[in-house]
Amino acid sequence: MGSLFRSETMCLAQLFLQSGTAYECLSALGEKGLVQFRDLNQNISTFQRKFVGEVKRCEELERILVYLVQEINRADIPLPEGETSPPAPPLKQVLEMQEQLQKLEVELREVTKNKEKLRKNLLELIEYTHMLRVTKTFVKRNVEFEPTYEEFPSLESDSLLDYSCMQRLGAKLGFVSGLINQGKVEAFEKMLWRVCKGYTIVSYAELDESLEDPETVLHKTEDYLRQVLCKAAESVYSRVIQVKKMKAIYHMLNMCSFDVTNKCLIAEVWCPEADLQDLRRALEEGSRESGATIPSFMNIIPTKETPPTRIRTNKFTEGFQNIVDAYGVGSYREVNPALFTIITFPFLFAVMFGDFGHGFVMFLFALLLVLNENHPRLNQSQEIMRMFFNGRYILLLTGLFSVYTGLIYNDCFSKSVNLFGSGWNVSAMYTSSHPPAEHKKMVLWNLLTLLFVTATAVVRHNSILQLDPSVPGVFRGPYPLGIDPIWNLATNRLTFLNSFKMKMSVILGIIHMTFGVILGIFNHLHFRKKFNIYLVSIPELLFMLCIFGYLIFMIFYKWLVFSAETSRVAPSILIEFINMFLFPASKTNGLYTGQEYVQRVLLVVTALSVPVLFLGKPLFLLWLHNGRSCFGVNRSGYTLIRKDSEEEVSLLGNQDVEEGNHQVEDGCREMACEEFNFGEILMTQVIHSIEYCLGCISNTASYLRLWALSLAHAQLSDVLWAMLMRVGLRCRHHLWRLAAVPGYRSLCSSDHFHPSDHGRAFCVSSRHTPPLGRISEQILCWCRHQICSFLIQSTIIKVQ
């Protein structure tokens, strides 16, 4: 399983990068995604670092590219993807690319500015043209009546409000014309009336054609602008990625430190041990591309810091790993839960979504996404569709598991499917099927007390009938796969399914939680903390299994021991489980002999496991601490020691004893002993223990949501069937009813069907609807007859 089971083994490496090759080396490392850089300049401000100027240049290029993308999108020009992930540009091409982008931005802004200016000029000229044409009809003058005086005398010395001036203007009228938006005419008229004090005459005329809006585009300028944008769109996608990578490279270079000669950069990176050879090859490749005479090299350095968690994923496991990481990233070298989530997550979802038809539809949808995963439009789709695409493998497994649980529940679009024949027989409930000597021992279907009416009449007029599985011949054996389809007709269907799904949810939940505790044992073994197995994991398992594991035992014991004949005297599991904690004075029937003593032993074990869980680990660490003066260890490479963990400091001494390591003095010289805080360790363990004990109860109840959501899904599906298919089957449109022929089987299994209804009577009841033609009517009647012939032998109205 490799890194899927645990995170990668990491080491701390020191890179020595020549100043002329640092950019190319980091570009090669970034393309392979091998390392995680450590910031060696934490005490230096961001604006005081070496490559802050290059970062600003990248930000300027990003601004230009954002402007280009906006203009391209505004012109509705598609953006070709080109290469999926082009590498960062070489240093010799950076200045050329910057010059091209700046030149393109200037040209684009000039063309856009000229376009706007031309649009304004065009609009003004069109306005003047229409104005002259319209005002020509307002003023018609003859040449001989032209006045010899000035139409508009100078009013510089006279006030417009002077009466004599206004009187003088009365003999010398003029006019002013122009264009105005039709929606502003009323406001313009009011303004003129107030300014001129009512001495004004305003005339309006609408233009025959609407003027061109300034938002439209001039043809020649727009064609040239589109050519510029199309040329820019050819490379803008790759340019955006290249600039982002270039900015990331300079950001990593700012984390490096310079040696005293300023000719070499020193970087510290975390790298998986399995990728050390690839790291060396990447440095050699970067040095070769830059043409440096002195290659860059690396060196592994020992450390006592905890490395970061690195888990390799692929396109299949990435979605499940993201689900686990959303709740929290595991510690270094811990067991990775994502490996088991690949199975548990789809299965638990399928328990809530158990429907063969719905699961198959989901499976087909996910399969379509998987088969077309290389389609470029899926990667660039909208956010919701991209979310489905990223989780395509999760949907594929959830749909596949839903098909499986749908077969177990025997649900296909909320209806049961009869594949193997029902295991229940109705005819065995009649008195004629048994000898007279057995009639007094069994409750059969007869009507001897009601005027010797036939049993068929009883079945026809009785709304509720009950099958007794203890009657020989009624229950002939379990259904081969899943739940018997006859339960779909029972009035107590929900009672039976709720009991089954509720117990199944509790069983799955307890198994799931127990499996999580067992995975913790693998962590303790890997980190050589064997005392955690005895003082933490085993008490947790005892607490879980002595209470809830015993509950699972009672469920299976009742299923296996009690049969149909003894089912009436079977005790309630819930009552027995409650009495386990109450110690009742009166003895109950119980499930088995000696049940009371077994339950008391289990309670004693549970009570003893709680103080061990609370105090065992802190007291053991205190004993280790008091027994030694210094706990250290001398190791080659790195060690899994956190400086703020008193538990691991105490654990080191125990490891030395177990492994026969007598280098304690050397370890003390390398790592100073830290103060052992017993109170902090005790408080941490108490909080963990309380959380676990209460979590066992609350989480067990929380797993009941599997049952609740399964019930909700089944009921909503049934409502959808009742509101859609049944209404469609009653529709008078011939084509719709003919298309719904496959659904008649489920219709016949509705609550309106009685076990004594004959196939012929059922066909006759549909003659009130308009005829579908001879062929379709014969097909429908034949289907109904076949279905009802089967159901008359194996139907039930209420099953015990």
PDB file of N, CA, C and O in Angstrom, residues 410-468:
ATOM      1  N   ASN A 410     -34.212  -4.286  -1.871  1.00  0.00           N
ATOM      2  CA  ASN A 410     -35.189  -4.637  -2.915  1.00  0.00           C
ATOM      3  C   ASN A 410     -36.052  -3.417  -3.263  1.00  0.00           C
ATOM      4  O   ASN A 410     -37.271  -3.476  -3.264  1.00  0.00           O
ATOM      5  N   ASP A 411     -35.368  -2.330  -3.568  1.00  0.00           N
ATOM      6  CA  ASP A 411     -36.030  -1.088  -3.954  1.00  0.00           C
ATOM      7  C   ASP A 411     -35.524  -0.678  -5.329  1.00  0.00           C
ATOM      8  O   ASP A 411     -34.315  -0.569  -5.547  1.00  0.00           O
ATOM      9  N   CYS A 412     -36.433  -0.477  -6.240  1.00  0.00           N
ATOM     10  CA  CYS A 412     -36.116   0.049  -7.558  1.00  0.00           C
ATOM     11  C   CYS A 412     -37.134   1.136  -7.859  1.00  0.00           C
ATOM     12  O   CYS A 412     -38.286   0.850  -8.173  1.00  0.00           O
ATOM     13  N   PHE A 413     -36.704   2.380  -7.700  1.00  0.00           N
ATOM     14  CA  PHE A 413     -37.611   3.530  -7.824  1.00  0.00           C
ATOM     15  C   PHE A 413     -38.776   3.379  -6.852  1.00  0.00           C
ATOM     16  O   PHE A 413     -39.936   3.551  -7.207  1.00  0.00           O
ATOM     17  N   SER A 414     -38.429   2.996  -5.614  1.00  0.00           N
ATOM     18  CA  SER A 414     -39.352   2.857  -4.475  1.00  0.00           C
ATOM     19  C   SER A 414     -40.281   1.657  -4.606  1.00  0.00           C
ATOM     20  O   SER A 414     -41.179   1.502  -3.789  1.00  0.00           O
ATOM     21  N   LYS A 415     -40.084   0.793  -5.575  1.00  0.00           N
ATOM     22  CA  LYS A 415     -40.918  -0.393  -5.730  1.00  0.00           C
ATOM     23  C   LYS A 415     -40.052  -1.641  -5.698  1.00  0.00           C
ATOM     24  O   LYS A 415     -38.889  -1.620  -6.111  1.00  0.00           O
ATOM     25  N   SER A 416     -40.636  -2.736  -5.206  1.00  0.00           N
ATOM     26  CA  SER A 416     -39.905  -3.993  -5.098  1.00  0.00           C
ATOM     27  C   SER A 416     -39.909  -4.730  -6.425  1.00  0.00           C
ATOM     28  O   SER A 416     -40.840  -4.622  -7.226  1.00  0.00           O
ATOM     29  N   VAL A 417     -38.864  -5.497  -6.652  1.00  0.00           N
ATOM     30  CA  VAL A 417     -38.712  -6.291  -7.860  1.00  0.00           C
ATOM     31  C   VAL A 417     -38.716  -7.763  -7.466  1.00  0.00           C
ATOM     32  O   VAL A 417     -37.969  -8.183  -6.574  1.00  0.00           O
ATOM     33  N   ASN A 418     -39.537  -8.545  -8.115  1.00  0.00           N
ATOM     34  CA  ASN A 418     -39.665  -9.962  -7.806  1.00  0.00           C
ATOM     35  C   ASN A 418     -38.803 -10.748  -8.790  1.00  0.00           C
ATOM     36  O   ASN A 418     -39.188 -10.984  -9.936  1.00  0.00           O
ATOM     37  N   LEU A 419     -37.621 -11.142  -8.339  1.00  0.00           N
ATOM     38  CA  LEU A 419     -36.686 -11.865  -9.205  1.00  0.00           C
ATOM     39  C   LEU A 419     -36.706 -13.365  -8.964  1.00  0.00           C
ATOM     40  O   LEU A 419     -36.539 -14.140  -9.910  1.00  0.00           O
ATOM     41  N   PHE A 420     -36.896 -13.785  -7.725  1.00  0.00           N
ATOM     42  CA  PHE A 420     -36.784 -15.202  -7.390  1.00  0.00           C
ATOM     43  C   PHE A 420     -38.093 -15.800  -6.876  1.00  0.00           C
ATOM     44  O   PHE A 420     -38.120 -16.956  -6.503  1.00  0.00           O
ATOM     45  N   GLY A 421     -39.146 -15.033  -6.836  1.00  0.00           N
ATOM     46  CA  GLY A 421     -40.393 -15.552  -6.288  1.00  0.00           C
ATOM     47  C   GLY A 421     -40.459 -15.381  -4.787  1.00  0.00           C
ATOM     48  O   GLY A 421     -39.478 -15.601  -4.078  1.00  0.00           O
ATOM     49  N   SER A 422     -41.613 -14.991  -4.285  1.00  0.00           N
ATOM     50  CA  SER A 422     -41.759 -14.721  -2.868  1.00  0.00           C
ATOM     51  C   SER A 422     -41.689 -16.003  -2.052  1.00  0.00           C
ATOM     52  O   SER A 422     -42.070 -17.085  -2.513  1.00  0.00           O
ATOM     53  N   GLY A 423     -41.193 -15.879  -0.840  1.00  0.00           N
ATOM     54  CA  GLY A 423     -41.135 -17.018   0.070  1.00  0.00           C
ATOM     55  C   GLY A 423     -42.376 -17.173   0.916  1.00  0.00           C
ATOM     56  O   GLY A 423     -42.423 -18.053   1.782  1.00  0.00           O
ATOM     57  N   TRP A 424     -43.407 -16.334   0.701  1.00  0.00           N
ATOM     58  CA  TRP A 424     -44.648 -16.401   1.475  1.00  0.00           C
ATOM     59  C   TRP A 424     -45.750 -16.972   0.580  1.00  0.00           C
ATOM     60  O   TRP A 424     -45.844 -16.624  -0.591  1.00  0.00           O
ATOM     61  N   ASN A 425     -46.574 -17.800   1.172  1.00  0.00           N
ATOM     62  CA  ASN A 425     -47.657 -18.454   0.447  1.00  0.00           C
ATOM     63  C   ASN A 425     -48.976 -18.140   1.133  1.00  0.00           C
ATOM     64  O   ASN A 425     -49.144 -18.407   2.330  1.00  0.00           O
ATOM     65  N   VAL A 426     -49.919 -17.584   0.384  1.00  0.00           N
ATOM     66  CA  VAL A 426     -51.211 -17.188   0.951  1.00  0.00           C
ATOM     67  C   VAL A 426     -52.133 -18.381   1.109  1.00  0.00           C
ATOM     68  O   VAL A 426     -52.911 -18.475   2.062  1.00  0.00           O
ATOM     69  N   SER A 427     -52.050 -19.316   0.179  1.00  0.00           N
ATOM     70  CA  SER A 427     -53.000 -20.439   0.202  1.00  0.00           C
ATOM     71  C   SER A 427     -52.867 -21.294   1.452  1.00  0.00           C
ATOM     72  O   SER A 427     -53.820 -21.973   1.845  1.00  0.00           O
ATOM     73  N   ALA A 428     -51.688 -21.267   2.079  1.00  0.00           N
ATOM     74  CA  ALA A 428     -51.513 -22.074   3.294  1.00  0.00           C
ATOM     75  C   ALA A 428     -52.306 -21.537   4.465  1.00  0.00           C
ATOM     76  O   ALA A 428     -52.435 -22.216   5.482  1.00  0.00           O
ATOM     77  N   MET A 429     -52.846 -20.325   4.377  1.00  0.00           N
ATOM     78  CA  MET A 429     -53.634 -19.765   5.475  1.00  0.00           C
ATOM     79  C   MET A 429     -55.082 -20.231   5.449  1.00  0.00           C
ATOM     80  O   MET A 429     -55.833 -19.970   6.386  1.00  0.00           O
ATOM     81  N   TYR A 430     -55.505 -20.912   4.401  1.00  0.00           N
ATOM     82  CA  TYR A 430     -56.886 -21.383   4.327  1.00  0.00           C
ATOM     83  C   TYR A 430     -57.030 -22.708   5.067  1.00  0.00           C
ATOM     84  O   TYR A 430     -56.092 -23.514   5.138  1.00  0.00           O
ATOM     85  N   THR A 431     -58.222 -22.962   5.605  1.00  0.00           N
ATOM     86  CA  THR A 431     -58.469 -24.192   6.370  1.00  0.00           C
ATOM     87  C   THR A 431     -58.372 -25.423   5.491  1.00  0.00           C
ATOM     88  O   THR A 431     -58.023 -26.507   5.958  1.00  0.00           O
ATOM     89  N   SER A 432     -58.653 -25.251   4.207  1.00  0.00           N
ATOM     90  CA  SER A 432     -58.635 -26.408   3.325  1.00  0.00           C
ATOM     91  C   SER A 432     -57.230 -26.937   3.085  1.00  0.00           C
ATOM     92  O   SER A 432     -57.063 -28.041   2.573  1.00  0.00           O
ATOM     93  N   SER A 433     -56.233 -26.180   3.431  1.00  0.00           N
ATOM     94  CA  SER A 433     -54.849 -26.609   3.202  1.00  0.00           C
ATOM     95  C   SER A 433     -54.302 -27.445   4.339  1.00  0.00           C
ATOM     96  O   SER A 433     -53.160 -27.922   4.234  1.00  0.00           O
ATOM     97  N   HIS A 434     -55.045 -27.628   5.430  1.00  0.00           N
ATOM     98  CA  HIS A 434     -54.517 -28.339   6.607  1.00  0.00           C
ATOM     99  C   HIS A 434     -55.539 -29.367   7.065  1.00  0.00           C
ATOM    100  O   HIS A 434     -56.756 -29.197   6.864  1.00  0.00           O
ATOM    101  N   PRO A 435     -55.111 -30.410   7.731  1.00  0.00           N
ATOM    102  CA  PRO A 435     -56.053 -31.413   8.275  1.00  0.00           C
ATOM    103  C   PRO A 435     -56.947 -30.800   9.345  1.00  0.00           C
ATOM    104  O   PRO A 435     -56.563 -29.820  10.006  1.00  0.00           O
ATOM    105  N   PRO A 436     -58.125 -31.351   9.555  1.00  0.00           N
ATOM    106  CA  PRO A 436     -59.023 -30.795  10.593  1.00  0.00           C
ATOM    107  C   PRO A 436     -58.424 -30.836  11.985  1.00  0.00           C
ATOM    108  O   PRO A 436     -58.764 -30.012  12.827  1.00  0.00           O
ATOM    109  N   ALA A 437     -57.536 -31.753  12.246  1.00  0.00           N
ATOM    110  CA  ALA A 437     -56.961 -31.849  13.591  1.00  0.00           C
ATOM    111  C   ALA A 437     -56.067 -30.652  13.919  1.00  0.00           C
ATOM    112  O   ALA A 437     -55.861 -30.336  15.098  1.00  0.00           O
ATOM    113  N   GLU A 438     -55.546 -29.999  12.894  1.00  0.00           N
ATOM    114  CA  GLU A 438     -54.643 -28.866  13.138  1.00  0.00           C
ATOM    115  C   GLU A 438     -55.365 -27.534  13.160  1.00  0.00           C
ATOM    116  O   GLU A 438     -54.734 -26.507  13.397  1.00  0.00           O
ATOM    117  N   HIS A 439     -56.666 -27.502  12.880  1.00  0.00           N
ATOM    118  CA  HIS A 439     -57.390 -26.239  12.803  1.00  0.00           C
ATOM    119  C   HIS A 439     -57.453 -25.532  14.146  1.00  0.00           C
ATOM    120  O   HIS A 439     -57.434 -24.295  14.211  1.00  0.00           O
ATOM    121  N   LYS A 440     -57.533 -26.308  15.235  1.00  0.00           N
ATOM    122  CA  LYS A 440     -57.647 -25.681  16.546  1.00  0.00           C
ATOM    123  C   LYS A 440     -56.320 -25.086  17.014  1.00  0.00           C
ATOM    124  O   LYS A 440     -56.312 -24.205  17.870  1.00  0.00           O
ATOM    125  N   LYS A 441     -55.210 -25.575  16.479  1.00  0.00           N
ATOM    126  CA  LYS A 441     -53.903 -25.083  16.901  1.00  0.00           C
ATOM    127  C   LYS A 441     -53.472 -23.817  16.171  1.00  0.00           C
ATOM    128  O   LYS A 441     -52.556 -23.139  16.618  1.00  0.00           O
ATOM    129  N   MET A 442     -54.111 -23.503  15.044  1.00  0.00           N
ATOM    130  CA  MET A 442     -53.667 -22.384  14.202  1.00  0.00           C
ATOM    131  C   MET A 442     -54.825 -21.438  13.931  1.00  0.00           C
ATOM    132  O   MET A 442     -55.994 -21.840  13.923  1.00  0.00           O
ATOM    133  N   VAL A 443     -54.482 -20.183  13.751  1.00  0.00           N
ATOM    134  CA  VAL A 443     -55.464 -19.162  13.387  1.00  0.00           C
ATOM    135  C   VAL A 443     -55.474 -19.078  11.872  1.00  0.00           C
ATOM    136  O   VAL A 443     -54.562 -18.507  11.258  1.00  0.00           O
ATOM    137  N   LEU A 444     -56.540 -19.693  11.256  1.00  0.00           N
ATOM    138  CA  LEU A 444     -56.618 -19.752   9.802  1.00  0.00           C
ATOM    139  C   LEU A 444     -57.736 -18.868   9.292  1.00  0.00           C
ATOM    140  O   LEU A 444     -58.529 -18.322  10.057  1.00  0.00           O
ATOM    141  N   TRP A 445     -57.773 -18.735   7.984  1.00  0.00           N
ATOM    142  CA  TRP A 445     -58.797 -17.905   7.344  1.00  0.00           C
ATOM    143  C   TRP A 445     -60.011 -18.786   7.040  1.00  0.00           C
ATOM    144  O   TRP A 445     -59.998 -19.615   6.134  1.00  0.00           O
ATOM    145  N   ASN A 446     -61.100 -18.610   7.831  1.00  0.00           N
ATOM    146  CA  ASN A 446     -62.363 -19.303   7.559  1.00  0.00           C
ATOM    147  C   ASN A 446     -63.489 -18.437   8.067  1.00  0.00           C
ATOM    148  O   ASN A 446     -63.276 -17.429   8.743  1.00  0.00           O
ATOM    149  N   LEU A 447     -64.747 -18.854   7.770  1.00  0.00           N
ATOM    150  CA  LEU A 447     -65.905 -18.050   8.185  1.00  0.00           C
ATOM    151  C   LEU A 447     -67.059 -18.982   8.532  1.00  0.00           C
ATOM    152  O   LEU A 447     -68.151 -18.882   8.002  1.00  0.00           O
ATOM    153  N   LEU A 448     -66.780 -19.905   9.410  1.00  0.00           N
ATOM    154  CA  LEU A 448     -67.814 -20.864   9.779  1.00  0.00           C
ATOM    155  C   LEU A 448     -68.896 -20.229  10.636  1.00  0.00           C
ATOM    156  O   LEU A 448     -70.011 -20.740  10.716  1.00  0.00           O
ATOM    157  N   THR A 449     -68.585 -19.135  11.305  1.00  0.00           N
ATOM    158  CA  THR A 449     -69.551 -18.515  12.202  1.00  0.00           C
ATOM    159  C   THR A 449     -70.433 -17.493  11.516  1.00  0.00           C
ATOM    160  O   THR A 449     -71.343 -16.977  12.140  1.00  0.00           O
ATOM    161  N   LEU A 450     -70.191 -17.199  10.241  1.00  0.00           N
ATOM    162  CA  LEU A 450     -70.970 -16.166   9.544  1.00  0.00           C
ATOM    163  C   LEU A 450     -71.748 -16.801   8.392  1.00  0.00           C
ATOM    164  O   LEU A 450     -71.449 -16.591   7.215  1.00  0.00           O
ATOM    165  N   LEU A 451     -72.726 -17.636   8.748  1.00  0.00           N
ATOM    166  CA  LEU A 451     -73.676 -18.184   7.798  1.00  0.00           C
ATOM    167  C   LEU A 451     -73.014 -18.967   6.679  1.00  0.00           C
ATOM    168  O   LEU A 451     -73.474 -18.986   5.539  1.00  0.00           O
ATOM    169  N   PHE A 452     -71.883 -19.614   6.993  1.00  0.00           N
ATOM    170  CA  PHE A 452     -71.206 -20.478   6.052  1.00  0.00           C
ATOM    171  C   PHE A 452     -70.833 -19.754   4.762  1.00  0.00           C
ATOM    172  O   PHE A 452     -70.944 -20.286   3.666  1.00  0.00           O
ATOM    173  N   VAL A 453     -70.406 -18.493   4.912  1.00  0.00           N
ATOM    174  CA  VAL A 453     -69.944 -17.747   3.740  1.00  0.00           C
ATOM    175  C   VAL A 453     -68.582 -18.299   3.334  1.00  0.00           C
ATOM    176  O   VAL A 453     -67.780 -18.701   4.175  1.00  0.00           O
ATOM    177  N   THR A 454     -68.298 -18.303   2.073  1.00  0.00           N
ATOM    178  CA  THR A 454     -67.026 -18.856   1.601  1.00  0.00           C
ATOM    179  C   THR A 454     -65.862 -18.006   2.055  1.00  0.00           C
ATOM    180  O   THR A 454     -65.998 -16.814   2.339  1.00  0.00           O
ATOM    181  N   ALA A 455     -64.712 -18.622   2.107  1.00  0.00           N
ATOM    182  CA  ALA A 455     -63.504 -17.913   2.532  1.00  0.00           C
ATOM    183  C   ALA A 455     -63.132 -16.827   1.550  1.00  0.00           C
ATOM    184  O   ALA A 455     -62.514 -15.830   1.913  1.00  0.00           O
ATOM    185  N   THR A 456     -63.474 -17.001   0.291  1.00  0.00           N
ATOM    186  CA  THR A 456     -63.167 -15.966  -0.701  1.00  0.00           C
ATOM    187  C   THR A 456     -63.885 -14.673  -0.373  1.00  0.00           C
ATOM    188  O   THR A 456     -63.334 -13.579  -0.519  1.00  0.00           O
ATOM    189  N   ALA A 457     -65.101 -14.761   0.088  1.00  0.00           N
ATOM    190  CA  ALA A 457     -65.826 -13.552   0.468  1.00  0.00           C
ATOM    191  C   ALA A 457     -65.181 -12.875   1.657  1.00  0.00           C
ATOM    192  O   ALA A 457     -65.152 -11.649   1.763  1.00  0.00           O
ATOM    193  N   VAL A 458     -64.647 -13.665   2.588  1.00  0.00           N
ATOM    194  CA  VAL A 458     -63.959 -13.080   3.731  1.00  0.00           C
ATOM    195  C   VAL A 458     -62.749 -12.287   3.263  1.00  0.00           C
ATOM    196  O   VAL A 458     -62.501 -11.159   3.676  1.00  0.00           O
ATOM    197  N   VAL A 459     -61.987 -12.858   2.393  1.00  0.00           N
ATOM    198  CA  VAL A 459     -60.793 -12.178   1.898  1.00  0.00           C
ATOM    199  C   VAL A 459     -61.165 -10.925   1.136  1.00  0.00           C
ATOM    200  O   VAL A 459     -60.502  -9.897   1.207  1.00  0.00           O
ATOM    201  N   ARG A 460     -62.261 -10.985   0.404  1.00  0.00           N
ATOM    202  CA  ARG A 460     -62.644  -9.840  -0.409  1.00  0.00           C
ATOM    203  C   ARG A 460     -63.119  -8.675   0.438  1.00  0.00           C
ATOM    204  O   ARG A 460     -62.817  -7.515   0.130  1.00  0.00           O
ATOM    205  N   HIS A 461     -63.859  -8.925   1.504  1.00  0.00           N
ATOM    206  CA  HIS A 461     -64.472  -7.850   2.271  1.00  0.00           C
ATOM    207  C   HIS A 461     -63.707  -7.495   3.540  1.00  0.00           C
ATOM    208  O   HIS A 461     -64.081  -6.537   4.214  1.00  0.00           O
ATOM    209  N   ASN A 462     -62.685  -8.233   3.876  1.00  0.00           N
ATOM    210  CA  ASN A 462     -61.892  -7.920   5.057  1.00  0.00           C
ATOM    211  C   ASN A 462     -60.737  -7.020   4.642  1.00  0.00           C
ATOM    212  O   ASN A 462     -59.952  -7.373   3.763  1.00  0.00           O
ATOM    213  N   SER A 463     -60.644  -5.841   5.267  1.00  0.00           N
ATOM    214  CA  SER A 463     -59.619  -4.872   4.866  1.00  0.00           C
ATOM    215  C   SER A 463     -58.239  -5.248   5.365  1.00  0.00           C
ATOM    216  O   SER A 463     -57.240  -4.870   4.774  1.00  0.00           O
ATOM    217  N   ILE A 464     -58.140  -5.963   6.469  1.00  0.00           N
ATOM    218  CA  ILE A 464     -56.844  -6.323   7.044  1.00  0.00           C
ATOM    219  C   ILE A 464     -56.838  -7.815   7.331  1.00  0.00           C
ATOM    220  O   ILE A 464     -57.662  -8.324   8.081  1.00  0.00           O
ATOM    221  N   LEU A 465     -55.899  -8.504   6.717  1.00  0.00           N
ATOM    222  CA  LEU A 465     -55.669  -9.915   6.977  1.00  0.00           C
ATOM    223  C   LEU A 465     -54.226 -10.101   7.403  1.00  0.00           C
ATOM    224  O   LEU A 465     -53.357  -9.320   7.034  1.00  0.00           O
ATOM    225  N   GLN A 466     -54.006 -11.160   8.144  1.00  0.00           N
ATOM    226  CA  GLN A 466     -52.686 -11.346   8.738  1.00  0.00           C
ATOM    227  C   GLN A 466     -52.210 -12.756   8.477  1.00  0.00           C
ATOM    228  O   GLN A 466     -52.903 -13.724   8.729  1.00  0.00           O
ATOM    229  N   LEU A 467     -50.981 -12.839   7.960  1.00  0.00           N
ATOM    230  CA  LEU A 467     -50.347 -14.129   7.764  1.00  0.00           C
ATOM    231  C   LEU A 467     -49.571 -14.507   9.022  1.00  0.00           C
ATOM    232  O   LEU A 467     -48.912 -13.663   9.621  1.00  0.00           O
ATOM    233  N   ASP A 468     -49.628 -15.755   9.346  1.00  0.00           N
ATOM    234  CA  ASP A 468     -48.923 -16.264  10.525  1.00  0.00           C
ATOM    235  C   ASP A 468     -47.770 -17.147  10.047  1.00  0.00           C
ATOM    236  O   ASP A 468     -48.001 -18.225   9.499  1.00  0.00           O
TER     237      ASP A 468
END
